Amino acid sequence: MPKLIPVADEQSKPFWDAANERRLLVHKCTACNTLQFPPQPTCRDCGSAKLEWTQASGRGHILTYFVVHDGRFGRRMADQPYNVAVIALDEDPRVNFYANLPGVPPHQVPVGAAVKVIFEEVEGGQLVPDWQVVR
Amino acid sequence: MTTRETGWRRDRLGLRVWPHRGKVAIVGWGMSPVDRRWDGVSMDKTLGAYGILAIQRCLEDAGVKAEDVDGLLVCPETGAGATGGSSADWGPTRPYFAPPYDSEWGLSRLNAKWLTQNTPGLKNVKYAPEQVPAIGEEMGMAAEAVATGRCKVALLIYGMNNFEGRYRQGGQNEDDHARGDRQWSAPWSTADWLQLSGAVYVQQYCQKYGGTWEELLGPIVVNQHRNGLLKQPSDYEGWGYYAKNGPSGLTYEEYVNARPVIWPSRIWDCDRPCHSVGAFLFTTAERARDMRQKPVYVMNHNEGSARAQRSSQQVLEDAEEGRAWVAKMVYEGSGWRPQDVDIFNPYDGYSMFLPLSLEAFQWHGVKKGEAKDLVKGDISVKGPHPFSSGGGNLGNGRTRTAMYIDSIQQLRGTAGPRQVRVKAETAICAYAPGVAASYICLANSPS
Ligand SMILES: [Zn+2]
C-alpha cells in the first residue's frame, strides 16, 4: 500500500532514523518516568521538558479499528477500503499507534489480538512502522 | 483591529457563575434558504444576498430597525478553502462580476464590511471586530459584547458555503508527503480526525457498555432527520436542507444500509455541507423587555479549550473525560444542575458526538454507558425525552444554526410541530464537539 511519506523534522529525526534501523522509539519523561508518543515539547502527565527517546518493546494489542472507504488522501484512494487499527503498546497501553495491518483483509481485524511491530518501506526508501498480528 | 479578542472567553474551571447571567437576551433570529451550493449565476442566491435576507428576517422577527443595530459580528470562515479541497484553489481563479461581487466577499464569504455596505439601513454599526470565531464562540462573543457595553444591539451572522468538488479532497490532501503533525497519523490513516475519532470511541463504547453501533446511532440519526422536517410556515423555507429539498425522512433500514465512509460510520452519520446564512440579534435584558418577542436570556457561555491528546489517537476514556470537563464548566457558569436542563441541542457534525455529549451533561439523568438505553425508548419531540429537538446538522444540513433556532423557538413556545410536550424553560445548545466545543445556556426567565 503506498503510504504517505513522512517528512522528518528536527524533533522527529531520531524516530525516523531509528525506524530505518527497524527500531521503534517513543519519548520517555525522565521526571515522571512515563512513555509519551507522538513526541511533544513537554510531558503530558507532569509538564516536564525532560524527554528522551527510548526503544519500545514493539509489542501491543489491537484496541479497535475503522475501515477507510471514502477518505481524503489522494495517495490512498486506490487502496480503499483499507483497515486502520489502533494499537495499544504493551508496556503502557495509554501509548497508541496507527496500523494498516498488512495482510489482514478489510473488516477482518481481530480486535484484542496481540501484534508486533514490523517496518515497511515507502517511496524514497524510508522505513515506516506498521503492525502484524502474532499468530 | 486584526488580532482576535480573547479576554471574553470562558474556557476554564473556577470562573463561577457568569457575572452577566440573565442580563443579555436573544430577541430575534433569521435564516436564509438552505441550498446545496450556489449555482454560480443567481445573484439573489449568493452568500451575500442570503446574508442580507437573513438579517432582514432577523430584524423583522425582533421588530428592530437596521438603523438601531450598533454591533455586527460576522464569522469570515464559511467553510471555503483552508483545509484542503478544490475550494482552496477555485475561489481566486474564477471570473468576478460587477460590484459588490468583484471578489469572493459576498459570493462565498461574508464580513462586516461587505454587509454594512450592502444591507439597507445598516449604517450605525460602531462595533464590528474583524476576527470573529465560528458560531459557538461567536455566540459567547456577542453576548459579552452586549454585556460589557461594547454595543447595545448586536447582530450575529454565520454563513456556510459549499464549493463544487468532493468535500476536502484536493489541496493539502493531495500531497504525497505527511508533513508536520501529520507525520504521526497520515502514513496509516486519513484526514478527518473528528470522524475517525468518533469511529474509534463509539466502537470502544459498544465494546465496553454493550450494544451495536447501529443500535446506538441509528435511532439518533433517524430522530435528527424526523425533527429536521418538523417545520411550519413561519419557518420561511424551513431552515433546513431536507425540509426544503428532501428526501422526506430517513428510516432505520436506510441508515443501516447506507454506504460506509469511515466504517462503521455511514454517509448519514455525516452532516451535508450546504449554502446558507443565519442571523441572531442580541441586546440587553432591559431593552429586550419592550421588543416584539419574548426574550430568550443568555445564562452562560463556555468556549471549551483544546487540550493535547494523550497519544496518536484519542480513545474512549479521553473523549469521556474531555466532555465531562466541558460539562462541568458549563454547569458551573450557569449555576445549573443536569436536572435543570429542559432542551438539549448538542453539536452533531458527526452523529458519533451525540451519545457522549448526552452522557457528559447527564441530560435527563443519563450517565456513562446509558445513552444506549435512552435511545431504545422514545426520544422524539412528542415523548418524555425530546433529545436534540432541533434535528441538528444531520437533520437540517450543515447550517450550524439549527441548535440555536430550535432552542429559541422552544423557549418562546413557538416551535409548532417541533414544540416539546415537556417543560421548555431552559436550553443548552452547542457548536463543535469534545473539548473544543462552545456551549450557550438559554432561559425564558432571567433568574
Ligand atoms: Zn512527566
XYZ file of C-alpha atoms and ligand atoms in Angstrom:
583
model
C 0.000 0.000 0.000
C 1.510 3.369 -0.946
C 1.540 5.073 2.422
C 2.044 8.830 2.597
C 5.729 9.588 3.001
C 6.674 11.060 6.383
C 8.838 14.167 6.344
C 11.177 14.230 9.337
C 11.835 17.456 11.196
C 14.337 18.354 13.884
C 12.235 16.807 16.648
C 11.239 13.662 14.788
C 14.512 12.848 13.028
C 15.732 10.387 15.708
C 12.440 8.491 15.432
C 12.579 8.111 11.653
C 16.330 7.346 11.682
C 15.673 4.551 14.199
C 12.796 3.266 12.070
C 15.311 2.845 9.251
C 17.213 0.543 11.635
C 13.944 -1.304 12.386
C 13.714 0.089 15.908
C 10.561 1.694 17.368
C 11.241 4.703 19.583
C 8.942 6.555 21.939
C 9.545 9.533 24.200
C 10.181 8.895 27.873
C 9.750 11.566 30.525
C 12.732 11.302 32.867
C 10.925 13.367 35.506
C 7.895 11.094 35.964
C 9.053 8.015 34.057
C 6.056 7.748 31.692
C 6.124 6.955 27.993
C 4.873 9.547 25.504
C 4.019 9.321 21.817
C 3.882 11.174 19.456
C 6.608 13.481 20.782
C 5.610 16.790 22.366
C 7.769 19.592 23.753
C 6.627 18.739 27.285
C 5.340 15.716 29.173
C 1.563 15.266 29.020
C 1.497 13.980 32.589
C 3.804 16.268 34.572
C 4.689 19.078 32.161
C 8.428 18.439 32.355
C 10.564 19.165 29.305
C 12.972 16.371 30.249
C 12.056 13.955 27.484
C 14.332 11.469 25.781
C 13.920 8.840 23.107
C 13.822 5.237 24.276
C 13.274 1.972 22.429
C 9.814 0.430 22.822
C 9.110 -3.280 23.034
C 7.319 -3.334 19.710
C 4.593 -5.483 21.259
C 0.994 -4.389 21.533
C -2.694 -5.241 21.278
C -5.431 -4.101 18.912
C -7.777 -1.679 20.708
C -10.204 -1.190 17.853
C -10.187 -0.279 14.172
C -12.007 1.507 11.375
C -12.044 0.995 7.637
C -11.441 3.870 5.243
C -13.919 3.540 2.377
C -14.134 7.190 1.334
C -11.136 9.033 2.736
C -9.480 12.251 1.651
C -5.893 11.409 0.761
C -5.312 11.253 -2.981
C -2.388 8.877 -2.484
C -4.545 6.307 -0.688
C -7.610 6.338 -2.965
C -6.583 3.192 -4.831
C -6.121 1.317 -1.527
C -9.699 1.833 -0.377
C -11.154 0.161 1.541
C -8.240 -0.233 3.968
C -8.035 -1.041 7.680
C -6.714 1.410 10.239
C -6.236 -0.217 13.635
C -5.337 1.489 16.893
C -2.557 -0.394 18.701
C -2.001 -0.019 22.437
C 1.612 -0.542 23.458
C 2.010 -3.411 25.935
C 4.340 -1.599 28.368
C 1.909 1.366 28.583
C -1.500 0.941 26.891
C -2.052 4.700 27.031
C 0.544 4.966 24.265
C -1.013 4.047 20.947
C -0.102 3.806 17.271
C -1.946 3.554 13.993
C -1.536 0.440 11.865
C -2.706 -0.802 8.495
C -2.087 -4.461 9.490
C -0.706 -5.616 6.136
C -2.191 -8.962 5.131
C -5.405 -8.586 7.119
C -8.369 -8.221 4.712
C -10.609 -5.157 5.193
C -13.125 -5.638 8.026
C -11.376 -8.833 9.238
C -9.387 -7.215 12.062
C -9.166 -9.379 15.222
C -9.853 -6.788 17.945
C -7.902 -7.619 21.100
C -5.283 -9.684 19.298
C -1.571 -9.399 20.074
C 0.546 -7.624 17.478
C 4.209 -6.889 16.902
C 5.849 -4.031 15.064
C 7.153 -4.508 11.541
C 8.660 -1.985 9.146
C 7.506 -1.173 5.661
C 9.437 0.776 3.029
C 7.683 3.758 1.496
C 8.620 5.596 -1.684
C 12.074 7.132 -1.268
C 13.330 4.343 0.982
C 12.134 5.481 4.420
C 11.012 2.611 6.680
C 7.693 3.220 8.430
C 6.427 1.142 11.359
C 3.330 -0.958 10.892
C 1.984 -3.870 12.910
C 1.367 -7.561 12.319
C -0.938 -9.971 14.137
C 1.028 -12.520 16.183
C -0.321 -15.966 15.284
C -8.030 45.696 14.780
C -6.711 42.446 13.395
C -5.869 40.453 16.486
C -8.551 38.283 17.921
C -10.051 39.443 21.204
C -9.884 36.561 23.657
C -10.292 38.129 27.099
C -14.039 37.449 26.997
C -13.624 33.655 26.651
C -14.827 31.354 29.412
C -12.661 28.313 28.983
C -11.594 27.009 32.382
C -12.967 25.722 35.642
C -13.277 28.040 38.631
C -14.804 31.028 36.833
C -18.015 30.590 38.855
C -21.397 31.837 37.655
C -21.218 34.135 34.625
C -21.430 37.678 36.058
C -23.774 38.768 33.248
C -26.147 35.819 33.661
C -29.653 36.855 32.579
C -28.567 40.377 31.588
C -28.336 39.721 27.839
C -31.088 38.319 25.627
C -31.550 36.952 22.131
C -34.504 38.811 20.647
C -34.559 37.709 17.021
C -33.397 35.137 14.505
C -33.490 34.909 10.736
C -32.459 32.251 8.276
C -31.873 32.236 4.551
C -32.967 29.333 2.355
C -30.648 26.333 2.652
C -29.257 25.248 -0.721
C -26.737 22.568 -1.552
C -24.425 25.158 -3.156
C -24.549 28.394 -5.128
C -25.328 27.845 -8.813
C -22.797 30.447 -9.975
C -25.363 32.636 -11.744
C -28.270 33.571 -9.442
C -27.201 36.844 -7.832
C -30.144 36.664 -5.403
C -28.739 33.409 -4.006
C -25.120 34.348 -3.277
C -23.898 34.059 0.297
C -24.043 37.854 0.443
C -27.639 38.023 -0.769
C -28.553 35.328 1.727
C -26.753 37.257 4.457
C -28.825 40.371 3.746
C -32.006 38.276 3.669
C -31.151 36.589 6.971
C -30.503 39.995 8.564
C -33.817 41.379 7.296
C -35.714 38.343 8.539
C -33.960 38.554 11.901
C -34.762 42.256 12.330
C -38.364 41.649 11.266
C -38.637 38.858 13.843
C -37.294 41.178 16.548
C -39.206 44.267 15.424
C -35.941 46.215 15.291
C -34.854 48.670 12.570
C -31.498 48.200 10.820
C -30.572 51.723 11.973
C -30.755 50.557 15.603
C -28.054 47.927 15.171
C -24.706 49.126 16.539
C -22.806 45.837 16.741
C -22.082 43.391 13.941
C -20.247 40.106 14.425
C -19.610 38.174 11.221
C -17.567 34.996 11.094
C -15.494 35.230 7.904
C -14.764 31.494 7.749
C -17.550 29.989 5.718
C -16.042 26.592 5.045
C -14.264 27.637 1.861
C -10.624 26.692 1.418
C -8.170 26.466 4.273
C -8.329 22.746 4.990
C -7.880 21.344 1.524
C -10.412 20.723 -1.158
C -10.899 22.221 -4.576
C -12.336 25.353 -2.980
C -8.881 26.407 -1.877
C -7.832 26.838 -5.480
C -11.080 27.595 -7.198
C -12.036 30.792 -5.441
C -9.224 33.105 -6.558
C -9.226 31.961 -10.187
C -12.852 32.374 -11.166
C -14.086 35.392 -13.110
C -15.785 38.012 -10.975
C -18.760 40.242 -11.510
C -19.640 43.910 -11.175
C -19.504 45.313 -7.608
C -20.401 44.276 -4.996
C -19.468 40.865 -6.407
C -15.983 41.761 -7.616
C -14.247 39.413 -5.152
C -15.044 36.365 -3.001
C -16.606 38.678 -0.406
C -20.330 38.449 -0.953
C -20.052 35.366 -3.148
C -18.639 32.664 -0.896
C -17.526 34.658 2.127
C -19.018 37.265 4.443
C -17.596 40.041 6.565
C -18.882 43.080 8.413
C -17.571 45.498 5.779
C -19.436 43.866 2.891
C -22.654 43.510 4.851
C -22.679 47.098 6.166
C -22.066 48.380 2.630
C -24.834 46.297 1.112
C -27.563 45.896 3.725
C -30.095 48.768 3.606
C -30.138 50.801 6.812
C -27.210 49.091 8.479
C -25.327 52.370 8.891
C -24.870 52.872 12.622
C -22.577 49.942 13.373
C -19.870 51.006 15.831
C -18.570 47.620 16.975
C -17.534 45.213 14.215
C -14.473 43.097 15.094
C -12.638 41.608 12.119
C -11.575 38.440 13.881
C -14.738 36.582 14.724
C -14.716 32.867 15.590
C -17.170 30.188 14.441
C -20.775 30.250 15.587
C -20.355 28.668 19.022
C -17.709 31.112 20.222
C -19.359 33.859 18.201
C -22.449 33.466 20.415
C -20.310 33.982 23.514
C -18.512 36.928 21.945
C -21.817 38.614 21.012
C -23.249 38.061 24.489
C -20.123 39.544 26.080
C -20.088 42.496 23.680
C -23.596 43.466 24.777
C -22.984 42.627 28.441
C -19.868 44.782 28.655
C -21.325 47.715 26.717
C -19.253 47.446 23.532
C -22.598 47.698 21.749
C -26.278 47.740 22.627
C -27.894 45.834 19.769
C -25.656 43.197 18.198
C -26.272 41.188 15.043
C -24.510 37.838 14.782
C -24.090 36.461 11.257
C -22.960 32.943 10.387
C -22.736 31.702 6.819
C -21.797 28.334 5.377
C -20.512 27.956 1.837
C -20.112 24.772 -0.187
C -17.995 24.820 -3.334
C -18.104 22.312 -6.185
C -15.960 19.206 -5.839
C -15.571 16.351 -3.397
C -15.529 17.635 0.137
C -11.993 18.350 1.323
C -10.359 16.275 -1.334
C -7.584 18.076 -3.114
C -5.412 20.824 -1.651
C -3.020 19.540 1.014
C -4.825 16.208 0.982
C -3.342 15.585 -2.470
C 0.172 15.820 -1.000
C 2.067 12.516 -1.165
C 4.003 13.579 1.929
C 2.977 13.667 5.570
C 4.394 16.902 6.964
C 4.401 18.436 10.455
C 1.978 16.841 12.888
C 0.573 14.774 10.030
C 3.710 12.588 10.029
C 2.274 10.822 13.105
C -1.068 9.903 11.532
C -1.246 10.374 7.764
C 1.042 7.478 6.727
C -1.543 4.995 8.060
C -4.802 6.879 8.456
C -6.946 9.534 6.790
C -7.606 13.224 7.188
C -10.718 13.801 9.212
C -9.605 13.378 12.793
C -13.068 14.107 14.177
C -14.719 11.449 12.073
C -12.169 8.717 12.642
C -12.033 9.536 16.355
C -15.788 9.065 16.514
C -15.401 5.731 14.745
C -12.842 4.731 17.379
C -14.571 5.817 20.576
C -18.070 4.743 19.594
C -16.784 1.239 18.818
C -14.950 1.204 22.132
C -18.179 2.403 23.737
C -20.036 -0.590 22.298
C -17.252 -2.953 23.370
C -17.342 -1.572 26.912
C -21.040 -0.934 27.539
C -22.705 -3.338 25.089
C -24.965 -2.950 22.079
C -24.010 -2.237 18.488
C -23.094 0.857 16.521
C -26.397 0.656 14.647
C -28.460 0.257 17.822
C -26.774 3.272 19.396
C -26.615 5.696 16.472
C -29.441 4.525 14.200
C -32.273 5.848 16.395
C -30.382 9.104 16.944
C -29.821 9.769 13.233
C -33.418 8.867 12.360
C -34.633 11.208 15.110
C -32.450 14.046 13.777
C -33.982 13.696 10.328
C -37.501 13.472 11.735
C -37.008 16.646 13.788
C -35.426 18.471 10.838
C -38.608 18.030 8.831
C -40.956 19.355 11.529
C -41.305 22.858 10.157
C -44.142 25.398 9.941
C -44.993 28.326 7.617
C -43.304 30.847 9.922
C -40.041 28.939 9.466
C -39.565 30.521 5.988
C -38.393 27.807 3.584
C -37.797 25.527 6.545
C -34.276 26.472 7.779
C -33.142 23.034 6.802
C -31.834 21.421 3.648
C -34.080 18.385 3.888
C -37.199 20.364 4.824
C -36.712 22.403 1.647
C -35.182 19.861 -0.733
C -35.941 16.393 0.605
C -35.523 13.452 0.930
C -38.532 13.339 3.196
C -37.293 11.330 6.129
C -34.816 8.561 6.823
C -35.662 5.063 8.053
C -33.546 2.882 10.307
C -33.079 0.431 7.427
C -31.896 3.207 5.108
C -29.424 4.296 7.773
C -28.065 0.777 8.301
C -27.736 0.076 4.565
C -26.165 3.402 3.603
C -22.691 3.440 2.091
C -19.765 3.427 4.518
C -17.421 6.420 4.672
C -15.037 5.768 7.578
C -16.643 2.440 8.526
C -18.598 1.882 10.723
C -19.670 5.481 10.050
C -22.003 5.815 7.103
C -22.924 8.741 4.934
C -25.867 9.587 7.215
C -23.525 9.867 10.210
C -22.014 12.917 8.467
C -23.676 16.298 8.043
C -24.308 17.518 4.496
C -22.378 20.663 3.516
C -24.781 23.436 2.490
C -25.057 27.060 1.429
C -26.960 29.233 3.896
C -26.766 32.157 6.323
C -28.264 32.552 9.778
C -28.655 35.768 11.814
C -29.324 36.315 15.516
C -29.986 39.540 17.401
C -28.630 40.161 20.905
C -29.426 43.055 23.219
C -29.575 43.878 26.913
C -32.272 42.232 29.001
C -33.566 45.714 29.796
C -34.086 46.658 26.127
C -35.394 43.190 25.327
C -38.424 43.673 27.569
C -40.010 46.161 25.132
C -39.305 44.225 21.960
C -41.634 42.162 19.788
C -40.663 38.697 21.001
C -40.481 37.082 24.380
C -36.785 37.449 25.276
C -34.557 34.408 25.472
C -31.980 35.162 28.156
C -28.342 34.144 27.992
C -27.422 32.395 31.252
C -23.856 31.353 30.415
C -21.476 30.733 27.578
C -18.440 28.472 27.527
C -15.761 28.073 24.914
C -14.023 24.892 25.947
C -10.377 24.679 25.050
C -8.259 22.256 23.101
C -6.099 20.007 25.259
C -3.194 17.950 23.999
C -4.343 14.409 23.328
C -2.721 11.563 25.203
C -1.273 9.694 22.238
C -1.631 9.102 18.480
C -5.354 8.524 18.748
C -7.924 9.817 21.202
C -9.659 6.854 22.840
C -12.970 6.457 24.687
C -11.569 7.439 28.089
C -10.078 10.664 26.634
C -13.352 11.506 24.915
C -15.399 10.899 28.053
C -13.028 12.802 30.305
C -12.803 15.827 27.984
C -16.557 16.114 27.630
C -17.126 15.736 31.372
C -14.707 18.609 31.938
C -16.579 20.840 29.478
C -19.966 19.924 31.005
C -18.628 20.799 34.452
C -17.609 24.270 33.238
C -20.970 24.836 31.550
C -22.855 23.875 34.701
C -20.576 25.920 36.932
C -21.050 29.063 34.853
C -24.823 28.724 34.547
C -25.400 27.623 38.120
C -27.494 24.770 36.715
C -27.521 21.075 37.504
C -28.338 18.402 34.907
C -31.974 18.235 36.068
C -32.379 21.965 35.301
C -31.890 21.494 31.536
C -35.085 21.111 29.509
C -33.937 21.480 25.888
C -30.648 19.887 24.876
C -29.277 20.578 21.386
C -25.663 19.374 21.286
C -23.476 19.524 18.174
C -23.638 16.753 15.604
C -21.278 17.370 12.707
C -20.979 13.611 13.064
C -23.579 11.510 14.859
C -20.835 9.920 16.957
C -20.552 13.074 19.056
C -24.080 12.854 20.387
C -24.188 9.913 22.821
C -21.061 11.108 24.604
C -22.321 14.688 24.917
C -25.604 13.359 26.273
C -23.800 11.352 28.943
C -21.319 14.089 29.840
C -24.136 16.569 30.528
C -26.193 13.822 32.197
C -29.247 15.226 30.467
C -32.382 13.518 31.809
C -30.170 11.630 34.240
C -28.303 9.697 31.543
C -24.917 8.623 32.902
C -21.852 6.941 31.383
C -22.844 3.978 29.236
C -26.568 4.764 29.452
C -27.172 6.649 26.191
C -27.677 3.270 24.525
C -30.635 2.663 26.869
C -32.232 6.091 26.372
C -32.283 5.753 22.583
C -34.174 2.451 22.834
C -37.149 4.452 24.136
C -38.981 7.478 22.754
C -36.587 10.347 22.026
C -38.994 12.154 19.682
C -40.281 15.654 20.465
C -43.608 14.101 21.441
C -42.084 11.921 24.129
C -40.682 12.366 27.627
C -37.051 12.662 26.408
C -37.037 15.004 23.360
C -33.313 14.668 22.644
C -31.846 17.178 20.166
C -35.255 18.593 19.324
C -33.885 20.820 16.565
C -32.604 17.930 14.444
C -29.102 19.414 14.410
C -26.849 19.438 11.368
C -27.725 15.864 10.485
C -31.408 16.689 10.150
C -31.025 20.163 8.634
C -27.792 20.133 6.677
C -24.612 21.729 7.880
C -26.003 25.181 8.644
C -24.756 25.040 12.256
C -27.742 27.211 13.214
C -30.422 24.568 13.902
C -29.459 24.044 17.548
C -29.820 27.731 18.261
C -33.017 28.400 16.285
C -34.770 25.404 17.796
C -33.736 26.352 21.330
C -35.028 29.903 20.853
C -38.321 28.634 19.441
C -38.780 26.042 22.178
C -38.259 28.668 24.905
C -40.617 31.102 23.182
C -43.147 28.286 22.769
C -43.241 28.849 19.000
C -41.681 25.619 17.712
C -45.017 24.485 16.259
C -44.929 20.811 15.325
C -41.479 20.535 16.966
C -42.643 22.014 20.274
C -41.756 19.558 23.017
C -44.536 18.261 25.252
C -42.397 18.537 28.378
C -41.283 21.746 30.134
C -39.239 24.124 27.953
C -37.825 26.870 30.179
C -34.094 26.277 29.757
C -31.873 25.142 26.894
C -28.266 24.197 26.234
C -27.017 24.324 22.654
C -23.628 23.852 21.086
C -21.243 24.111 18.231
C -18.249 21.741 17.863
C -17.598 18.537 19.782
C -15.447 17.427 22.658
C -13.103 19.781 24.441
C -13.207 22.365 21.644
C -16.972 22.704 21.999
C -18.702 26.005 22.672
C -21.925 25.995 24.609
C -24.532 28.630 25.339
C -27.164 28.338 28.057
C -30.535 29.968 27.422
C -33.645 30.511 29.549
C -37.053 32.123 29.177
C -36.625 33.875 32.531
C -33.596 35.936 33.632
C -33.379 34.417 37.102
Zn 6.413 13.557 33.061
